[in-house]
CSV table of C-alpha atoms and ligand atoms in Angstrom, one decimal:
chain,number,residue,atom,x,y,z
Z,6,UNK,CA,30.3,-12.7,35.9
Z,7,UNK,CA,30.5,-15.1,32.9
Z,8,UNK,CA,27.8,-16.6,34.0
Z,9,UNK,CA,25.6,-13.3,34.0
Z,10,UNK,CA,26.9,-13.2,30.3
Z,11,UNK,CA,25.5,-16.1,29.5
Z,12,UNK,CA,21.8,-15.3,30.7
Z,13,UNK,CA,22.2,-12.2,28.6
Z,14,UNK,CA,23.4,-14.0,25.9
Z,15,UNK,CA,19.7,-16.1,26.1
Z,16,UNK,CA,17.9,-13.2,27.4
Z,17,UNK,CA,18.5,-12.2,23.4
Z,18,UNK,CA,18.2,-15.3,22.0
Z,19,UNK,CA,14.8,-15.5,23.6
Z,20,UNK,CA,13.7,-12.3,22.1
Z,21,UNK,CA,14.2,-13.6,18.3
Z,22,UNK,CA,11.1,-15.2,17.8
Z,23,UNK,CA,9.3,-11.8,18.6
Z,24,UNK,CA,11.6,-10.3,16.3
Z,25,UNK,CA,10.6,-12.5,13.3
Z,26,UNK,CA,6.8,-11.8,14.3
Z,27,UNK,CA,7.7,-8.2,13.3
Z,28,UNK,CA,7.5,-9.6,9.7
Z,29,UNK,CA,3.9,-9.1,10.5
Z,30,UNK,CA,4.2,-5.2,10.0
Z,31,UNK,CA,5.5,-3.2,7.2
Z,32,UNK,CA,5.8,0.6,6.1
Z,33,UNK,CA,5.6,2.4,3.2
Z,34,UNK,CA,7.0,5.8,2.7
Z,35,UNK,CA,5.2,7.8,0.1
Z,36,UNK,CA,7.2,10.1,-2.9
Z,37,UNK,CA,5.2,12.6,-5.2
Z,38,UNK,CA,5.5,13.5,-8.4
Z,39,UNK,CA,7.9,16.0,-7.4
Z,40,UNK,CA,10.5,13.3,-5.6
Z,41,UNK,CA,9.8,14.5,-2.1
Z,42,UNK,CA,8.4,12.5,0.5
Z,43,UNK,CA,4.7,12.8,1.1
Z,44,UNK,CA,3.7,10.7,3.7
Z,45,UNK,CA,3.6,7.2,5.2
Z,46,UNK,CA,1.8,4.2,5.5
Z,47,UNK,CA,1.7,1.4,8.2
Z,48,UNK,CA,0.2,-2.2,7.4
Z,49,UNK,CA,-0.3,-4.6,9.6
Z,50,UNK,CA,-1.2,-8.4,8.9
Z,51,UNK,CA,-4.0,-10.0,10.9
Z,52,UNK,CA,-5.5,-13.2,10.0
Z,53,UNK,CA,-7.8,-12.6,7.1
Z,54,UNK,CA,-5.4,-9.6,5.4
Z,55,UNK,CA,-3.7,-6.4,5.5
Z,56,UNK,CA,-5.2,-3.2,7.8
Z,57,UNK,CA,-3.2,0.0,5.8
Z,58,UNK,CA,-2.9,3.5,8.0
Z,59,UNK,CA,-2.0,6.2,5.9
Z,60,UNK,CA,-1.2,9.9,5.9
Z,61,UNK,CA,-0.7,11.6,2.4
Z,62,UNK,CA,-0.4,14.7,2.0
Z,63,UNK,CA,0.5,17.4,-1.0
Z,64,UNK,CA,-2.5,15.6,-2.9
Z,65,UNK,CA,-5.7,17.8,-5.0
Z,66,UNK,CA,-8.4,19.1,-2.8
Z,67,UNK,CA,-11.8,18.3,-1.7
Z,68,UNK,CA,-11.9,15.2,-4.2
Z,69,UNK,CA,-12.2,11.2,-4.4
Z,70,UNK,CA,-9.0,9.8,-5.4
Z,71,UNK,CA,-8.2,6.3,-6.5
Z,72,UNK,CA,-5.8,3.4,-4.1
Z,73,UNK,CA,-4.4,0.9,-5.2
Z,74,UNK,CA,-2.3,-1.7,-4.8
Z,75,UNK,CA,0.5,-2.0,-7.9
Z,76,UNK,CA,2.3,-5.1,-8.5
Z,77,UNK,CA,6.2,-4.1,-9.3
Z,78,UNK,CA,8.3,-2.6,-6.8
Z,79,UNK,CA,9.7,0.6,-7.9
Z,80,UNK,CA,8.7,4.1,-7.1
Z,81,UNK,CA,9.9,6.2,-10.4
Z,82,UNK,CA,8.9,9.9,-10.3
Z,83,UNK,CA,10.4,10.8,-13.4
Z,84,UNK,CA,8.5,8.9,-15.3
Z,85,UNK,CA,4.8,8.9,-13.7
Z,86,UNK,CA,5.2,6.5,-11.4
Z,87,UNK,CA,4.5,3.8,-14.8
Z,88,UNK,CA,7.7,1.8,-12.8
Z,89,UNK,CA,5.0,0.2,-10.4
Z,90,UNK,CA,3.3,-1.5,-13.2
Z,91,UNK,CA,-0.2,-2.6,-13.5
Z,92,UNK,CA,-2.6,-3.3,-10.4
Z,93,UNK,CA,-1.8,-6.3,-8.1
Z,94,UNK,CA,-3.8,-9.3,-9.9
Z,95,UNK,CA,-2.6,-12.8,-8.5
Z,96,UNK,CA,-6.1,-14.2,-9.6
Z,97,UNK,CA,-6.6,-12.8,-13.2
Z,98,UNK,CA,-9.5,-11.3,-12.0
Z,99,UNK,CA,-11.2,-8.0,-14.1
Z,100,UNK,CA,-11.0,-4.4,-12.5
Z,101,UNK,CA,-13.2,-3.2,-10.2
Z,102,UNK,CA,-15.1,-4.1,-7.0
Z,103,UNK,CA,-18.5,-3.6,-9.4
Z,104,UNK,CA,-17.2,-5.6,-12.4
Z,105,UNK,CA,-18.3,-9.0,-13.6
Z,106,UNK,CA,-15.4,-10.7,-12.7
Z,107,UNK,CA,-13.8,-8.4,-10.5
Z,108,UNK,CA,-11.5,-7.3,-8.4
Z,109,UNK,CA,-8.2,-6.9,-8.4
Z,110,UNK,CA,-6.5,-7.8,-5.2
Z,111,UNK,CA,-5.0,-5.0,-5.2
Z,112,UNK,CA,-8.6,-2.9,-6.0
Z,113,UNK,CA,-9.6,-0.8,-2.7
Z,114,UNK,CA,-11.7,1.9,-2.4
Z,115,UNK,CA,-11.4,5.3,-3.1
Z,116,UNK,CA,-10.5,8.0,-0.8
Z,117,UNK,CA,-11.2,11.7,0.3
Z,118,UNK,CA,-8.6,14.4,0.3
Z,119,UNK,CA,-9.2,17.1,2.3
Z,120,UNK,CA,-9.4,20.9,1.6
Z,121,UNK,CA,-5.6,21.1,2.8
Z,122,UNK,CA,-4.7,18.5,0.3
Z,123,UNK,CA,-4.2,15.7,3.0
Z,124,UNK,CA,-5.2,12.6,3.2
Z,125,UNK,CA,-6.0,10.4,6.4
Z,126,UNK,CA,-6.9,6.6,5.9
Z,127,UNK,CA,-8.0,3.5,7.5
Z,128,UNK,CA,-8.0,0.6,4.6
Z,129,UNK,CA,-8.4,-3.2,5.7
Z,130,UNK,CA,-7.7,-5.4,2.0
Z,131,UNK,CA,-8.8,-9.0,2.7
Z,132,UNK,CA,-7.7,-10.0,-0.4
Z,133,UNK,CA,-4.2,-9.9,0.1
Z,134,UNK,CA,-1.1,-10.8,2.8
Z,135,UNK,CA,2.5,-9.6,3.6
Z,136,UNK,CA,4.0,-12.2,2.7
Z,137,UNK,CA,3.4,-15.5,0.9
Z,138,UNK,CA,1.1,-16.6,-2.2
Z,139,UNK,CA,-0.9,-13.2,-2.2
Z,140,UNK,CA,2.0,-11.0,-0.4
Z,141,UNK,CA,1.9,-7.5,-1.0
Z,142,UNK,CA,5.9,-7.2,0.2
Z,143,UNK,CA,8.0,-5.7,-2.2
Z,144,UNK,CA,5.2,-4.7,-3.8
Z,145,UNK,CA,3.8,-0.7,-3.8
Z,146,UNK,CA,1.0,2.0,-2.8
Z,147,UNK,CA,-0.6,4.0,-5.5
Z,148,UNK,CA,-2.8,7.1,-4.8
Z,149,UNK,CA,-4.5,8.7,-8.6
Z,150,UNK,CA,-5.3,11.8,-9.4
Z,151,UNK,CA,-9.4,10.7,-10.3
Z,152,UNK,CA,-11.7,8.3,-8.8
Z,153,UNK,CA,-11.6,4.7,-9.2
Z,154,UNK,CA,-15.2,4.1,-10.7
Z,155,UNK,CA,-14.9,0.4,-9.7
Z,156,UNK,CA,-16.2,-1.0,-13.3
Z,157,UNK,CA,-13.9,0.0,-16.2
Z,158,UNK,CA,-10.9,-2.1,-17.7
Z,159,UNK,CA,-8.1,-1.9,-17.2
Z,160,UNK,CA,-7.9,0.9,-14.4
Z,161,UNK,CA,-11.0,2.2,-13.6
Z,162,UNK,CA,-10.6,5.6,-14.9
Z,163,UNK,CA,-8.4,6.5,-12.1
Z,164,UNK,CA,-5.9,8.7,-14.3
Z,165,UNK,CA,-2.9,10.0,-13.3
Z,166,UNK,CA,-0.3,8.2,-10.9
Z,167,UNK,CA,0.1,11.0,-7.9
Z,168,UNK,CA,2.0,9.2,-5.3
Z,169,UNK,CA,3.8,6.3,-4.9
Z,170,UNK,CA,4.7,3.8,-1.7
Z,171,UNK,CA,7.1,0.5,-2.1
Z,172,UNK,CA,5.5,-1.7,0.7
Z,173,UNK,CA,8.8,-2.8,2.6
K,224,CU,CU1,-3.6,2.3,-9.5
């Protein structure tokens, strides 16, 4: 019997390293404007960056809406969401995938919301990890209310600050 204990005991030990590979994933629960929960991201790290599956929903209809990636950690409804701070930016590089010396790490393209006011994306950022030099942990999802028009400083037009994620 004690015996059996033992190989149960290293049974678990044994699973630990997989456990610590989990720090390979991360979620991301989305709050509107409003406080509520609006949806949920999943990121996943592979070798050359960050794949982000999201659902959003509660969002403006049939329009283009800006994502980024914000560099502070706190999701603050009552004030606008201005708690995440500026875009991600490890490399003091300009705004905007069309810019001179662009982008942002945390720049990524802008997305469609659909006529229910949902959003449904698919977003791989190779400019940025989980964890480490360029880690996005900690760090939080930021869906506008306009278009990200990839060229003016310091935000690319992308007004207001709709929903918010803290990547953890
Ligand atoms: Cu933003």
């Amino acid at each position: 019997m004690k015996r059996m204990m033992i190989a149960a005991i290293l049974t678990l030990a044994a699973a630990l390293p997989a456990a610590a590979q989990s720090q390979g994933t991360a979620t991301a629960d989305f709050v509107g404007l409003d406080g509520k929960q609006a949806g949920r991201a999943t990121l996943t790290e592979g070798k050359a960056g960050v794949l982000i599956e999201m659902e959003v929903s509660g969002l403006p209809s049939n329009r283009w809406v800006a994502f980024h990636i914000h560099e502070s950690s706190r999701c603050d409804h009552t004030h606008g969401f201005e708690s995440a701070g500026g875009h991600f930016n490890p490399t003091k590089a300009e705004h905007g995938f069309l810019a001179a010396k662009g982008p942002h790490a945390g720049d990524m393209p802008n997305q469609y919301v659909d006529q229910d006011g949902k959003l449904h994306a698919q977003v791989f950022n190779g400019m940025v990890s989980l964890n480490g030099k360029n880690g996005i942990r900690g760090r939080t999802l930021m869906i506008h209310a306009d278009s990200d028009d990839y060229r003016s400083q310091p935000v690319g037009g992308a007004g207001k600050r709709l929903a918010c994620a803290v990547i953890q």
